[in-house]
């Protein structure tokens, strides 16, 4: 049997920043488009609801220069020949890359309440292969039935330390840490929100072993700096 190449308390990456957008119950598409237009200058007339939820959550990571360039293009009434892509399955990642001015690989995963951590492990795989890159990791949910919570949650994960030690360190758990199971959730978005609630409420998040991954811990950098 192969031994795990990861060592206890080994740093894997840094969680530099988080953002979220949670829609109001039964909030109409027109209201979401208005928010995008007023807050970020984005013309969202042809975008699906899923893409609207994606952009509203992740737009805070956009650079001001990129947003200014987009606004100039809209003001000049320049044609946008790729509008027809707005309702394809990859529209959310395509539109997000355009708005953020990002480049590199993008992966769209279907996840459920019982495997909502799979996007995190996919991002960490990328970080192990290319430690100096920055990954924008998101959980997005559009309601399938009335009364469900919908919105998006975003993490900026990087191999570089965040400025002034503001953020969290993602590492393998120490041997003496007791890892408890995450609270079970029956809906996808609440499951993702639990991660942030524990990060901000306790300052630390412990994740049980998952597949080939050992137990992980995510803790505030201020605490890591003291230890």
JSON list of C-alpha atoms in Angstrom, two decimals:
[
{"chain": "A", "resi": 1, "resn": "UNK", "atom": "CA", "xyz": [0.00, 0.00, 0.00]},
{"chain": "A", "resi": 2, "resn": "UNK", "atom": "CA", "xyz": [1.36, 3.44, -0.94]},
{"chain": "A", "resi": 3, "resn": "UNK", "atom": "CA", "xyz": [2.03, 5.88, 1.88]},
{"chain": "A", "resi": 4, "resn": "UNK", "atom": "CA", "xyz": [0.52, 9.35, 1.77]},
{"chain": "A", "resi": 5, "resn": "UNK", "atom": "CA", "xyz": [3.13, 11.85, 0.45]},
{"chain": "A", "resi": 6, "resn": "UNK", "atom": "CA", "xyz": [1.58, 14.66, 2.50]},
{"chain": "A", "resi": 7, "resn": "UNK", "atom": "CA", "xyz": [2.92, 15.25, 5.99]},
{"chain": "A", "resi": 8, "resn": "UNK", "atom": "CA", "xyz": [0.99, 16.43, 9.09]},
{"chain": "A", "resi": 9, "resn": "UNK", "atom": "CA", "xyz": [0.67, 20.23, 9.27]},
{"chain": "A", "resi": 10, "resn": "UNK", "atom": "CA", "xyz": [1.98, 20.60, 5.69]},
{"chain": "A", "resi": 11, "resn": "UNK", "atom": "CA", "xyz": [0.84, 23.86, 4.08]},
{"chain": "A", "resi": 12, "resn": "UNK", "atom": "CA", "xyz": [-1.10, 23.27, 0.86]},
{"chain": "A", "resi": 13, "resn": "UNK", "atom": "CA", "xyz": [-2.36, 26.77, 0.02]},
{"chain": "A", "resi": 14, "resn": "UNK", "atom": "CA", "xyz": [-3.74, 29.98, 1.49]},
{"chain": "A", "resi": 15, "resn": "UNK", "atom": "CA", "xyz": [-7.33, 31.15, 1.49]},
{"chain": "A", "resi": 16, "resn": "UNK", "atom": "CA", "xyz": [-6.83, 34.85, 0.79]},
{"chain": "A", "resi": 17, "resn": "UNK", "atom": "CA", "xyz": [-10.40, 36.16, 0.60]},
{"chain": "A", "resi": 18, "resn": "UNK", "atom": "CA", "xyz": [-14.04, 35.10, 0.45]},
{"chain": "A", "resi": 19, "resn": "UNK", "atom": "CA", "xyz": [-17.20, 36.60, -1.04]},
{"chain": "A", "resi": 20, "resn": "UNK", "atom": "CA", "xyz": [-20.83, 35.58, -1.30]},
{"chain": "A", "resi": 21, "resn": "UNK", "atom": "CA", "xyz": [-24.18, 36.58, -2.72]},
{"chain": "A", "resi": 22, "resn": "UNK", "atom": "CA", "xyz": [-27.39, 35.11, -1.31]},
{"chain": "A", "resi": 23, "resn": "UNK", "atom": "CA", "xyz": [-30.54, 35.97, -3.25]},
{"chain": "A", "resi": 24, "resn": "UNK", "atom": "CA", "xyz": [-33.68, 37.10, -1.49]},
{"chain": "A", "resi": 25, "resn": "UNK", "atom": "CA", "xyz": [-36.57, 34.61, -1.57]},
{"chain": "A", "resi": 26, "resn": "UNK", "atom": "CA", "xyz": [-38.24, 34.72, -5.00]},
{"chain": "A", "resi": 27, "resn": "UNK", "atom": "CA", "xyz": [-36.00, 37.61, -6.09]},
{"chain": "A", "resi": 28, "resn": "UNK", "atom": "CA", "xyz": [-36.81, 38.15, -9.82]},
{"chain": "A", "resi": 29, "resn": "UNK", "atom": "CA", "xyz": [-34.22, 37.98, -12.58]},
{"chain": "A", "resi": 30, "resn": "UNK", "atom": "CA", "xyz": [-34.80, 41.66, -13.36]},
{"chain": "A", "resi": 31, "resn": "UNK", "atom": "CA", "xyz": [-33.71, 42.63, -9.86]},
{"chain": "A", "resi": 32, "resn": "UNK", "atom": "CA", "xyz": [-30.52, 40.55, -10.18]},
{"chain": "A", "resi": 33, "resn": "UNK", "atom": "CA", "xyz": [-29.72, 42.21, -13.51]},
{"chain": "A", "resi": 34, "resn": "UNK", "atom": "CA", "xyz": [-30.29, 45.65, -11.96]},
{"chain": "A", "resi": 35, "resn": "UNK", "atom": "CA", "xyz": [-27.87, 44.84, -9.12]},
{"chain": "A", "resi": 36, "resn": "UNK", "atom": "CA", "xyz": [-25.18, 43.76, -11.58]},
{"chain": "A", "resi": 37, "resn": "UNK", "atom": "CA", "xyz": [-25.67, 46.89, -13.65]},
{"chain": "A", "resi": 38, "resn": "UNK", "atom": "CA", "xyz": [-25.67, 49.33, -10.73]},
{"chain": "A", "resi": 39, "resn": "UNK", "atom": "CA", "xyz": [-22.94, 47.74, -8.61]},
{"chain": "A", "resi": 40, "resn": "UNK", "atom": "CA", "xyz": [-20.53, 46.50, -11.28]},
{"chain": "A", "resi": 41, "resn": "UNK", "atom": "CA", "xyz": [-21.59, 48.08, -14.59]},
{"chain": "A", "resi": 42, "resn": "UNK", "atom": "CA", "xyz": [-22.36, 44.69, -16.16]},
{"chain": "A", "resi": 43, "resn": "UNK", "atom": "CA", "xyz": [-24.94, 44.40, -18.92]},
{"chain": "A", "resi": 44, "resn": "UNK", "atom": "CA", "xyz": [-26.67, 41.14, -18.02]},
{"chain": "A", "resi": 45, "resn": "UNK", "atom": "CA", "xyz": [-29.72, 41.26, -20.28]},
{"chain": "A", "resi": 46, "resn": "UNK", "atom": "CA", "xyz": [-29.04, 37.91, -21.98]},
{"chain": "A", "resi": 47, "resn": "UNK", "atom": "CA", "xyz": [-27.66, 35.97, -19.03]},
{"chain": "A", "resi": 48, "resn": "UNK", "atom": "CA", "xyz": [-29.37, 33.02, -17.37]},
{"chain": "A", "resi": 49, "resn": "UNK", "atom": "CA", "xyz": [-30.30, 33.13, -13.68]},
{"chain": "A", "resi": 50, "resn": "UNK", "atom": "CA", "xyz": [-27.51, 30.68, -12.81]},
{"chain": "A", "resi": 51, "resn": "UNK", "atom": "CA", "xyz": [-24.97, 32.99, -14.45]},
{"chain": "A", "resi": 52, "resn": "UNK", "atom": "CA", "xyz": [-26.46, 36.02, -12.68]},
{"chain": "A", "resi": 53, "resn": "UNK", "atom": "CA", "xyz": [-26.00, 34.32, -9.29]},
{"chain": "A", "resi": 54, "resn": "UNK", "atom": "CA", "xyz": [-22.43, 33.44, -10.26]},
{"chain": "A", "resi": 55, "resn": "UNK", "atom": "CA", "xyz": [-21.44, 36.97, -11.27]},
{"chain": "A", "resi": 56, "resn": "UNK", "atom": "CA", "xyz": [-23.09, 38.65, -8.29]},
{"chain": "A", "resi": 57, "resn": "UNK", "atom": "CA", "xyz": [-21.09, 36.49, -5.91]},
{"chain": "A", "resi": 58, "resn": "UNK", "atom": "CA", "xyz": [-17.71, 36.64, -7.66]},
{"chain": "A", "resi": 59, "resn": "UNK", "atom": "CA", "xyz": [-17.65, 40.18, -9.09]},
{"chain": "A", "resi": 60, "resn": "UNK", "atom": "CA", "xyz": [-15.93, 41.64, -5.98]},
{"chain": "A", "resi": 61, "resn": "UNK", "atom": "CA", "xyz": [-12.77, 39.85, -7.17]},
{"chain": "A", "resi": 62, "resn": "UNK", "atom": "CA", "xyz": [-12.73, 41.84, -10.41]},
{"chain": "A", "resi": 63, "resn": "UNK", "atom": "CA", "xyz": [-10.05, 44.46, -10.98]},
{"chain": "A", "resi": 64, "resn": "UNK", "atom": "CA", "xyz": [-11.22, 48.11, -11.35]},
{"chain": "A", "resi": 65, "resn": "UNK", "atom": "CA", "xyz": [-9.34, 48.49, -14.66]},
{"chain": "A", "resi": 66, "resn": "UNK", "atom": "CA", "xyz": [-11.13, 45.47, -16.12]},
{"chain": "A", "resi": 67, "resn": "UNK", "atom": "CA", "xyz": [-14.53, 46.84, -15.11]},
{"chain": "A", "resi": 68, "resn": "UNK", "atom": "CA", "xyz": [-13.68, 50.27, -16.58]},
{"chain": "A", "resi": 69, "resn": "UNK", "atom": "CA", "xyz": [-12.77, 48.66, -19.91]},
{"chain": "A", "resi": 70, "resn": "UNK", "atom": "CA", "xyz": [-16.07, 46.79, -19.98]},
{"chain": "A", "resi": 71, "resn": "UNK", "atom": "CA", "xyz": [-18.04, 49.96, -19.26]},
{"chain": "A", "resi": 72, "resn": "UNK", "atom": "CA", "xyz": [-16.28, 51.76, -22.14]},
{"chain": "A", "resi": 73, "resn": "UNK", "atom": "CA", "xyz": [-17.20, 48.93, -24.51]},
{"chain": "A", "resi": 74, "resn": "UNK", "atom": "CA", "xyz": [-20.85, 49.12, -23.45]},
{"chain": "A", "resi": 75, "resn": "UNK", "atom": "CA", "xyz": [-20.92, 52.91, -23.80]},
{"chain": "A", "resi": 76, "resn": "UNK", "atom": "CA", "xyz": [-19.52, 52.62, -27.34]},
{"chain": "A", "resi": 77, "resn": "UNK", "atom": "CA", "xyz": [-22.33, 50.19, -28.27]},
{"chain": "A", "resi": 78, "resn": "UNK", "atom": "CA", "xyz": [-19.82, 47.71, -29.64]},
{"chain": "A", "resi": 79, "resn": "UNK", "atom": "CA", "xyz": [-21.30, 44.42, -30.84]},
{"chain": "A", "resi": 80, "resn": "UNK", "atom": "CA", "xyz": [-20.97, 41.31, -28.70]},
{"chain": "A", "resi": 81, "resn": "UNK", "atom": "CA", "xyz": [-21.03, 38.31, -31.05]},
{"chain": "A", "resi": 82, "resn": "UNK", "atom": "CA", "xyz": [-20.76, 35.80, -28.21]},
{"chain": "A", "resi": 83, "resn": "UNK", "atom": "CA", "xyz": [-24.07, 36.69, -26.58]},
{"chain": "A", "resi": 84, "resn": "UNK", "atom": "CA", "xyz": [-25.59, 33.49, -27.91]},
{"chain": "A", "resi": 85, "resn": "UNK", "atom": "CA", "xyz": [-23.35, 31.59, -25.49]},
{"chain": "A", "resi": 86, "resn": "UNK", "atom": "CA", "xyz": [-25.07, 33.10, -22.49]},
{"chain": "A", "resi": 87, "resn": "UNK", "atom": "CA", "xyz": [-27.31, 30.10, -21.82]},
{"chain": "A", "resi": 88, "resn": "UNK", "atom": "CA", "xyz": [-24.88, 27.25, -22.54]},
{"chain": "A", "resi": 89, "resn": "UNK", "atom": "CA", "xyz": [-23.75, 24.99, -19.71]},
{"chain": "A", "resi": 90, "resn": "UNK", "atom": "CA", "xyz": [-20.37, 26.74, -19.47]},
{"chain": "A", "resi": 91, "resn": "UNK", "atom": "CA", "xyz": [-21.80, 30.25, -19.69]},
{"chain": "A", "resi": 92, "resn": "UNK", "atom": "CA", "xyz": [-21.13, 31.02, -16.03]},
{"chain": "A", "resi": 93, "resn": "UNK", "atom": "CA", "xyz": [-17.41, 30.23, -16.19]},
{"chain": "A", "resi": 94, "resn": "UNK", "atom": "CA", "xyz": [-17.08, 31.92, -19.60]},
{"chain": "A", "resi": 95, "resn": "UNK", "atom": "CA", "xyz": [-18.75, 35.14, -18.46]},
{"chain": "A", "resi": 96, "resn": "UNK", "atom": "CA", "xyz": [-16.84, 35.14, -15.19]},
{"chain": "A", "resi": 97, "resn": "UNK", "atom": "CA", "xyz": [-13.47, 34.80, -16.94]},
{"chain": "A", "resi": 98, "resn": "UNK", "atom": "CA", "xyz": [-14.40, 37.69, -19.24]},
{"chain": "A", "resi": 99, "resn": "UNK", "atom": "CA", "xyz": [-15.39, 39.97, -16.38]},
{"chain": "A", "resi": 100, "resn": "UNK", "atom": "CA", "xyz": [-12.42, 39.15, -14.15]},
{"chain": "A", "resi": 101, "resn": "UNK", "atom": "CA", "xyz": [-9.93, 39.20, -17.01]},
{"chain": "A", "resi": 102, "resn": "UNK", "atom": "CA", "xyz": [-8.63, 35.83, -15.84]},
{"chain": "A", "resi": 103, "resn": "UNK", "atom": "CA", "xyz": [-6.81, 33.20, -17.86]},
{"chain": "A", "resi": 104, "resn": "UNK", "atom": "CA", "xyz": [-6.01, 29.53, -17.42]},
{"chain": "A", "resi": 105, "resn": "UNK", "atom": "CA", "xyz": [-8.00, 26.36, -16.98]},
{"chain": "A", "resi": 106, "resn": "UNK", "atom": "CA", "xyz": [-11.59, 26.37, -15.77]},
{"chain": "A", "resi": 107, "resn": "UNK", "atom": "CA", "xyz": [-13.48, 23.36, -14.46]},
{"chain": "A", "resi": 108, "resn": "UNK", "atom": "CA", "xyz": [-17.26, 23.13, -14.00]},
{"chain": "A", "resi": 109, "resn": "UNK", "atom": "CA", "xyz": [-18.29, 20.41, -11.54]},
{"chain": "A", "resi": 110, "resn": "UNK", "atom": "CA", "xyz": [-21.75, 19.12, -10.67]},
{"chain": "A", "resi": 111, "resn": "UNK", "atom": "CA", "xyz": [-21.84, 18.73, -6.89]},
{"chain": "A", "resi": 112, "resn": "UNK", "atom": "CA", "xyz": [-24.49, 17.81, -4.35]},
{"chain": "A", "resi": 113, "resn": "UNK", "atom": "CA", "xyz": [-25.05, 18.30, -0.64]},
{"chain": "A", "resi": 114, "resn": "UNK", "atom": "CA", "xyz": [-23.24, 15.07, 0.21]},
{"chain": "A", "resi": 115, "resn": "UNK", "atom": "CA", "xyz": [-20.13, 15.87, -1.87]},
{"chain": "A", "resi": 116, "resn": "UNK", "atom": "CA", "xyz": [-19.98, 19.66, -1.76]},
{"chain": "A", "resi": 117, "resn": "UNK", "atom": "CA", "xyz": [-16.29, 19.54, -0.82]},
{"chain": "A", "resi": 118, "resn": "UNK", "atom": "CA", "xyz": [-15.29, 18.01, -4.17]},
{"chain": "A", "resi": 119, "resn": "UNK", "atom": "CA", "xyz": [-14.59, 21.45, -5.77]},
{"chain": "A", "resi": 120, "resn": "UNK", "atom": "CA", "xyz": [-12.21, 22.27, -2.91]},
{"chain": "A", "resi": 121, "resn": "UNK", "atom": "CA", "xyz": [-10.21, 19.08, -3.43]},
{"chain": "A", "resi": 122, "resn": "UNK", "atom": "CA", "xyz": [-10.09, 19.72, -7.18]},
{"chain": "A", "resi": 123, "resn": "UNK", "atom": "CA", "xyz": [-8.66, 23.19, -6.49]},
{"chain": "A", "resi": 124, "resn": "UNK", "atom": "CA", "xyz": [-6.08, 21.79, -4.07]},
{"chain": "A", "resi": 125, "resn": "UNK", "atom": "CA", "xyz": [-4.98, 19.27, -6.70]},
{"chain": "A", "resi": 126, "resn": "UNK", "atom": "CA", "xyz": [-4.26, 22.22, -8.98]},
{"chain": "A", "resi": 127, "resn": "UNK", "atom": "CA", "xyz": [-2.36, 24.00, -6.22]},
{"chain": "A", "resi": 128, "resn": "UNK", "atom": "CA", "xyz": [-0.15, 20.96, -5.62]},
{"chain": "A", "resi": 129, "resn": "UNK", "atom": "CA", "xyz": [0.69, 20.81, -9.33]},
{"chain": "A", "resi": 130, "resn": "UNK", "atom": "CA", "xyz": [1.29, 24.57, -9.69]},
{"chain": "A", "resi": 131, "resn": "UNK", "atom": "CA", "xyz": [1.85, 26.06, -6.20]},
{"chain": "A", "resi": 132, "resn": "UNK", "atom": "CA", "xyz": [2.30, 29.68, -7.32]},
{"chain": "A", "resi": 133, "resn": "UNK", "atom": "CA", "xyz": [-1.04, 30.08, -9.07]},
{"chain": "A", "resi": 134, "resn": "UNK", "atom": "CA", "xyz": [-4.24, 31.62, -7.74]},
{"chain": "A", "resi": 135, "resn": "UNK", "atom": "CA", "xyz": [-7.56, 29.78, -8.05]},
{"chain": "A", "resi": 136, "resn": "UNK", "atom": "CA", "xyz": [-11.05, 31.24, -7.74]},
{"chain": "A", "resi": 137, "resn": "UNK", "atom": "CA", "xyz": [-13.26, 28.52, -6.27]},
{"chain": "A", "resi": 138, "resn": "UNK", "atom": "CA", "xyz": [-17.03, 28.89, -6.25]},
{"chain": "A", "resi": 139, "resn": "UNK", "atom": "CA", "xyz": [-20.19, 27.08, -5.17]},
{"chain": "A", "resi": 140, "resn": "UNK", "atom": "CA", "xyz": [-23.30, 28.20, -7.09]},
{"chain": "A", "resi": 141, "resn": "UNK", "atom": "CA", "xyz": [-26.88, 27.03, -6.73]},
{"chain": "A", "resi": 142, "resn": "UNK", "atom": "CA", "xyz": [-30.06, 27.99, -8.58]},
{"chain": "A", "resi": 143, "resn": "UNK", "atom": "CA", "xyz": [-33.20, 26.72, -6.89]},
{"chain": "A", "resi": 144, "resn": "UNK", "atom": "CA", "xyz": [-34.93, 23.70, -8.38]},
{"chain": "A", "resi": 145, "resn": "UNK", "atom": "CA", "xyz": [-38.09, 24.31, -6.36]},
{"chain": "A", "resi": 146, "resn": "UNK", "atom": "CA", "xyz": [-39.75, 27.13, -4.47]},
{"chain": "A", "resi": 147, "resn": "UNK", "atom": "CA", "xyz": [-38.40, 27.96, -1.04]},
{"chain": "A", "resi": 148, "resn": "UNK", "atom": "CA", "xyz": [-34.84, 26.79, -1.67]},
{"chain": "A", "resi": 149, "resn": "UNK", "atom": "CA", "xyz": [-31.92, 29.07, -0.87]},
{"chain": "A", "resi": 150, "resn": "UNK", "atom": "CA", "xyz": [-29.90, 30.19, -3.90]},
{"chain": "A", "resi": 151, "resn": "UNK", "atom": "CA", "xyz": [-26.78, 32.20, -4.51]},
{"chain": "A", "resi": 152, "resn": "UNK", "atom": "CA", "xyz": [-23.03, 31.69, -4.70]},
{"chain": "A", "resi": 153, "resn": "UNK", "atom": "CA", "xyz": [-20.04, 31.45, -2.35]},
{"chain": "A", "resi": 154, "resn": "UNK", "atom": "CA", "xyz": [-16.48, 32.18, -3.49]},
{"chain": "A", "resi": 155, "resn": "UNK", "atom": "CA", "xyz": [-12.98, 31.53, -2.17]},
{"chain": "A", "resi": 156, "resn": "UNK", "atom": "CA", "xyz": [-9.74, 32.95, -3.55]},
{"chain": "A", "resi": 157, "resn": "UNK", "atom": "CA", "xyz": [-7.10, 30.28, -2.97]},
{"chain": "A", "resi": 158, "resn": "UNK", "atom": "CA", "xyz": [-3.42, 30.96, -3.67]},
{"chain": "A", "resi": 159, "resn": "UNK", "atom": "CA", "xyz": [0.02, 29.53, -3.14]},
{"chain": "A", "resi": 160, "resn": "UNK", "atom": "CA", "xyz": [1.20, 32.96, -1.98]},
{"chain": "A", "resi": 161, "resn": "UNK", "atom": "CA", "xyz": [0.78, 34.46, 1.46]},
{"chain": "A", "resi": 162, "resn": "UNK", "atom": "CA", "xyz": [-1.94, 37.13, 1.55]},
{"chain": "A", "resi": 163, "resn": "UNK", "atom": "CA", "xyz": [-0.90, 40.70, 2.40]},
{"chain": "A", "resi": 164, "resn": "UNK", "atom": "CA", "xyz": [-0.41, 41.43, 6.11]},
{"chain": "A", "resi": 165, "resn": "UNK", "atom": "CA", "xyz": [-1.28, 37.85, 7.06]},
{"chain": "A", "resi": 166, "resn": "UNK", "atom": "CA", "xyz": [-5.01, 38.42, 6.54]},
{"chain": "A", "resi": 167, "resn": "UNK", "atom": "CA", "xyz": [-6.61, 35.12, 5.59]},
{"chain": "A", "resi": 168, "resn": "UNK", "atom": "CA", "xyz": [-6.39, 31.43, 6.34]},
{"chain": "A", "resi": 169, "resn": "UNK", "atom": "CA", "xyz": [-3.82, 28.66, 5.95]},
{"chain": "A", "resi": 170, "resn": "UNK", "atom": "CA", "xyz": [-4.96, 25.39, 4.36]},
{"chain": "A", "resi": 171, "resn": "UNK", "atom": "CA", "xyz": [-2.89, 22.45, 5.55]},
{"chain": "A", "resi": 172, "resn": "UNK", "atom": "CA", "xyz": [-3.00, 18.80, 6.45]},
{"chain": "A", "resi": 173, "resn": "UNK", "atom": "CA", "xyz": [-4.27, 18.29, 9.98]},
{"chain": "A", "resi": 174, "resn": "UNK", "atom": "CA", "xyz": [-1.89, 17.74, 12.87]},
{"chain": "A", "resi": 175, "resn": "UNK", "atom": "CA", "xyz": [-1.73, 14.20, 14.19]},
{"chain": "A", "resi": 176, "resn": "UNK", "atom": "CA", "xyz": [-3.24, 15.14, 17.55]},
{"chain": "A", "resi": 177, "resn": "UNK", "atom": "CA", "xyz": [-6.28, 16.90, 16.06]},
{"chain": "A", "resi": 178, "resn": "UNK", "atom": "CA", "xyz": [-9.62, 15.21, 16.59]},
{"chain": "A", "resi": 179, "resn": "UNK", "atom": "CA", "xyz": [-11.58, 15.45, 13.35]},
{"chain": "A", "resi": 180, "resn": "UNK", "atom": "CA", "xyz": [-15.36, 15.35, 13.64]},
{"chain": "A", "resi": 181, "resn": "UNK", "atom": "CA", "xyz": [-17.78, 14.85, 10.78]},
{"chain": "A", "resi": 182, "resn": "UNK", "atom": "CA", "xyz": [-19.16, 17.98, 9.16]},
{"chain": "A", "resi": 183, "resn": "UNK", "atom": "CA", "xyz": [-22.82, 18.74, 9.99]},
{"chain": "A", "resi": 184, "resn": "UNK", "atom": "CA", "xyz": [-25.03, 16.96, 7.49]},
{"chain": "A", "resi": 185, "resn": "UNK", "atom": "CA", "xyz": [-27.00, 19.20, 5.16]},
{"chain": "A", "resi": 186, "resn": "UNK", "atom": "CA", "xyz": [-29.82, 18.20, 2.85]},
{"chain": "A", "resi": 187, "resn": "UNK", "atom": "CA", "xyz": [-29.37, 21.15, 0.46]},
{"chain": "A", "resi": 188, "resn": "UNK", "atom": "CA", "xyz": [-26.28, 22.14, -1.53]},
{"chain": "A", "resi": 189, "resn": "UNK", "atom": "CA", "xyz": [-25.93, 25.86, -0.79]},
{"chain": "A", "resi": 190, "resn": "UNK", "atom": "CA", "xyz": [-26.48, 25.59, 2.99]},
{"chain": "A", "resi": 191, "resn": "UNK", "atom": "CA", "xyz": [-23.77, 22.91, 3.01]},
{"chain": "A", "resi": 192, "resn": "UNK", "atom": "CA", "xyz": [-21.31, 25.33, 1.40]},
{"chain": "A", "resi": 193, "resn": "UNK", "atom": "CA", "xyz": [-22.36, 28.14, 3.75]},
{"chain": "A", "resi": 194, "resn": "UNK", "atom": "CA", "xyz": [-21.52, 25.97, 6.77]},
{"chain": "A", "resi": 195, "resn": "UNK", "atom": "CA", "xyz": [-17.86, 26.14, 5.76]},
{"chain": "A", "resi": 196, "resn": "UNK", "atom": "CA", "xyz": [-17.78, 29.93, 5.99]},
{"chain": "A", "resi": 197, "resn": "UNK", "atom": "CA", "xyz": [-19.81, 30.00, 9.19]},
{"chain": "A", "resi": 198, "resn": "UNK", "atom": "CA", "xyz": [-17.25, 27.79, 10.91]},
{"chain": "A", "resi": 199, "resn": "UNK", "atom": "CA", "xyz": [-14.32, 29.75, 9.47]},
{"chain": "A", "resi": 200, "resn": "UNK", "atom": "CA", "xyz": [-15.61, 33.10, 10.66]},
{"chain": "A", "resi": 201, "resn": "UNK", "atom": "CA", "xyz": [-17.25, 31.83, 13.84]},
{"chain": "A", "resi": 202, "resn": "UNK", "atom": "CA", "xyz": [-14.46, 29.61, 15.15]},
{"chain": "A", "resi": 203, "resn": "UNK", "atom": "CA", "xyz": [-11.46, 30.78, 13.15]},
{"chain": "A", "resi": 204, "resn": "UNK", "atom": "CA", "xyz": [-10.71, 27.20, 12.20]},
{"chain": "A", "resi": 205, "resn": "UNK", "atom": "CA", "xyz": [-12.25, 24.45, 10.09]},
{"chain": "A", "resi": 206, "resn": "UNK", "atom": "CA", "xyz": [-11.37, 20.74, 10.34]},
{"chain": "A", "resi": 207, "resn": "UNK", "atom": "CA", "xyz": [-12.26, 18.46, 7.43]},
{"chain": "A", "resi": 208, "resn": "UNK", "atom": "CA", "xyz": [-12.31, 14.65, 7.76]},
{"chain": "A", "resi": 209, "resn": "UNK", "atom": "CA", "xyz": [-10.33, 12.41, 5.38]},
{"chain": "A", "resi": 210, "resn": "UNK", "atom": "CA", "xyz": [-11.82, 12.24, 1.89]},
{"chain": "A", "resi": 211, "resn": "UNK", "atom": "CA", "xyz": [-10.74, 9.65, -0.68]},
{"chain": "A", "resi": 212, "resn": "UNK", "atom": "CA", "xyz": [-6.97, 9.91, -1.10]},
{"chain": "A", "resi": 213, "resn": "UNK", "atom": "CA", "xyz": [-6.90, 13.12, 0.95]},
{"chain": "A", "resi": 214, "resn": "UNK", "atom": "CA", "xyz": [-5.97, 13.05, 4.64]},
{"chain": "A", "resi": 215, "resn": "UNK", "atom": "CA", "xyz": [-7.76, 15.20, 7.19]},
{"chain": "A", "resi": 216, "resn": "UNK", "atom": "CA", "xyz": [-7.33, 18.91, 6.49]},
{"chain": "A", "resi": 217, "resn": "UNK", "atom": "CA", "xyz": [-7.42, 22.03, 8.63]},
{"chain": "A", "resi": 218, "resn": "UNK", "atom": "CA", "xyz": [-8.09, 25.62, 7.62]},
{"chain": "A", "resi": 219, "resn": "UNK", "atom": "CA", "xyz": [-7.05, 28.13, 10.27]},
{"chain": "A", "resi": 220, "resn": "UNK", "atom": "CA", "xyz": [-6.52, 31.86, 10.54]},
{"chain": "A", "resi": 221, "resn": "UNK", "atom": "CA", "xyz": [-3.04, 33.03, 9.63]},
{"chain": "A", "resi": 222, "resn": "UNK", "atom": "CA", "xyz": [-2.76, 35.08, 12.80]},
{"chain": "A", "resi": 223, "resn": "UNK", "atom": "CA", "xyz": [-3.11, 31.89, 14.83]},
{"chain": "A", "resi": 224, "resn": "UNK", "atom": "CA", "xyz": [-0.63, 30.06, 12.58]},
{"chain": "A", "resi": 225, "resn": "UNK", "atom": "CA", "xyz": [1.88, 32.89, 12.98]},
{"chain": "A", "resi": 226, "resn": "UNK", "atom": "CA", "xyz": [1.76, 32.63, 16.78]},
{"chain": "A", "resi": 227, "resn": "UNK", "atom": "CA", "xyz": [2.19, 28.85, 16.89]}
]
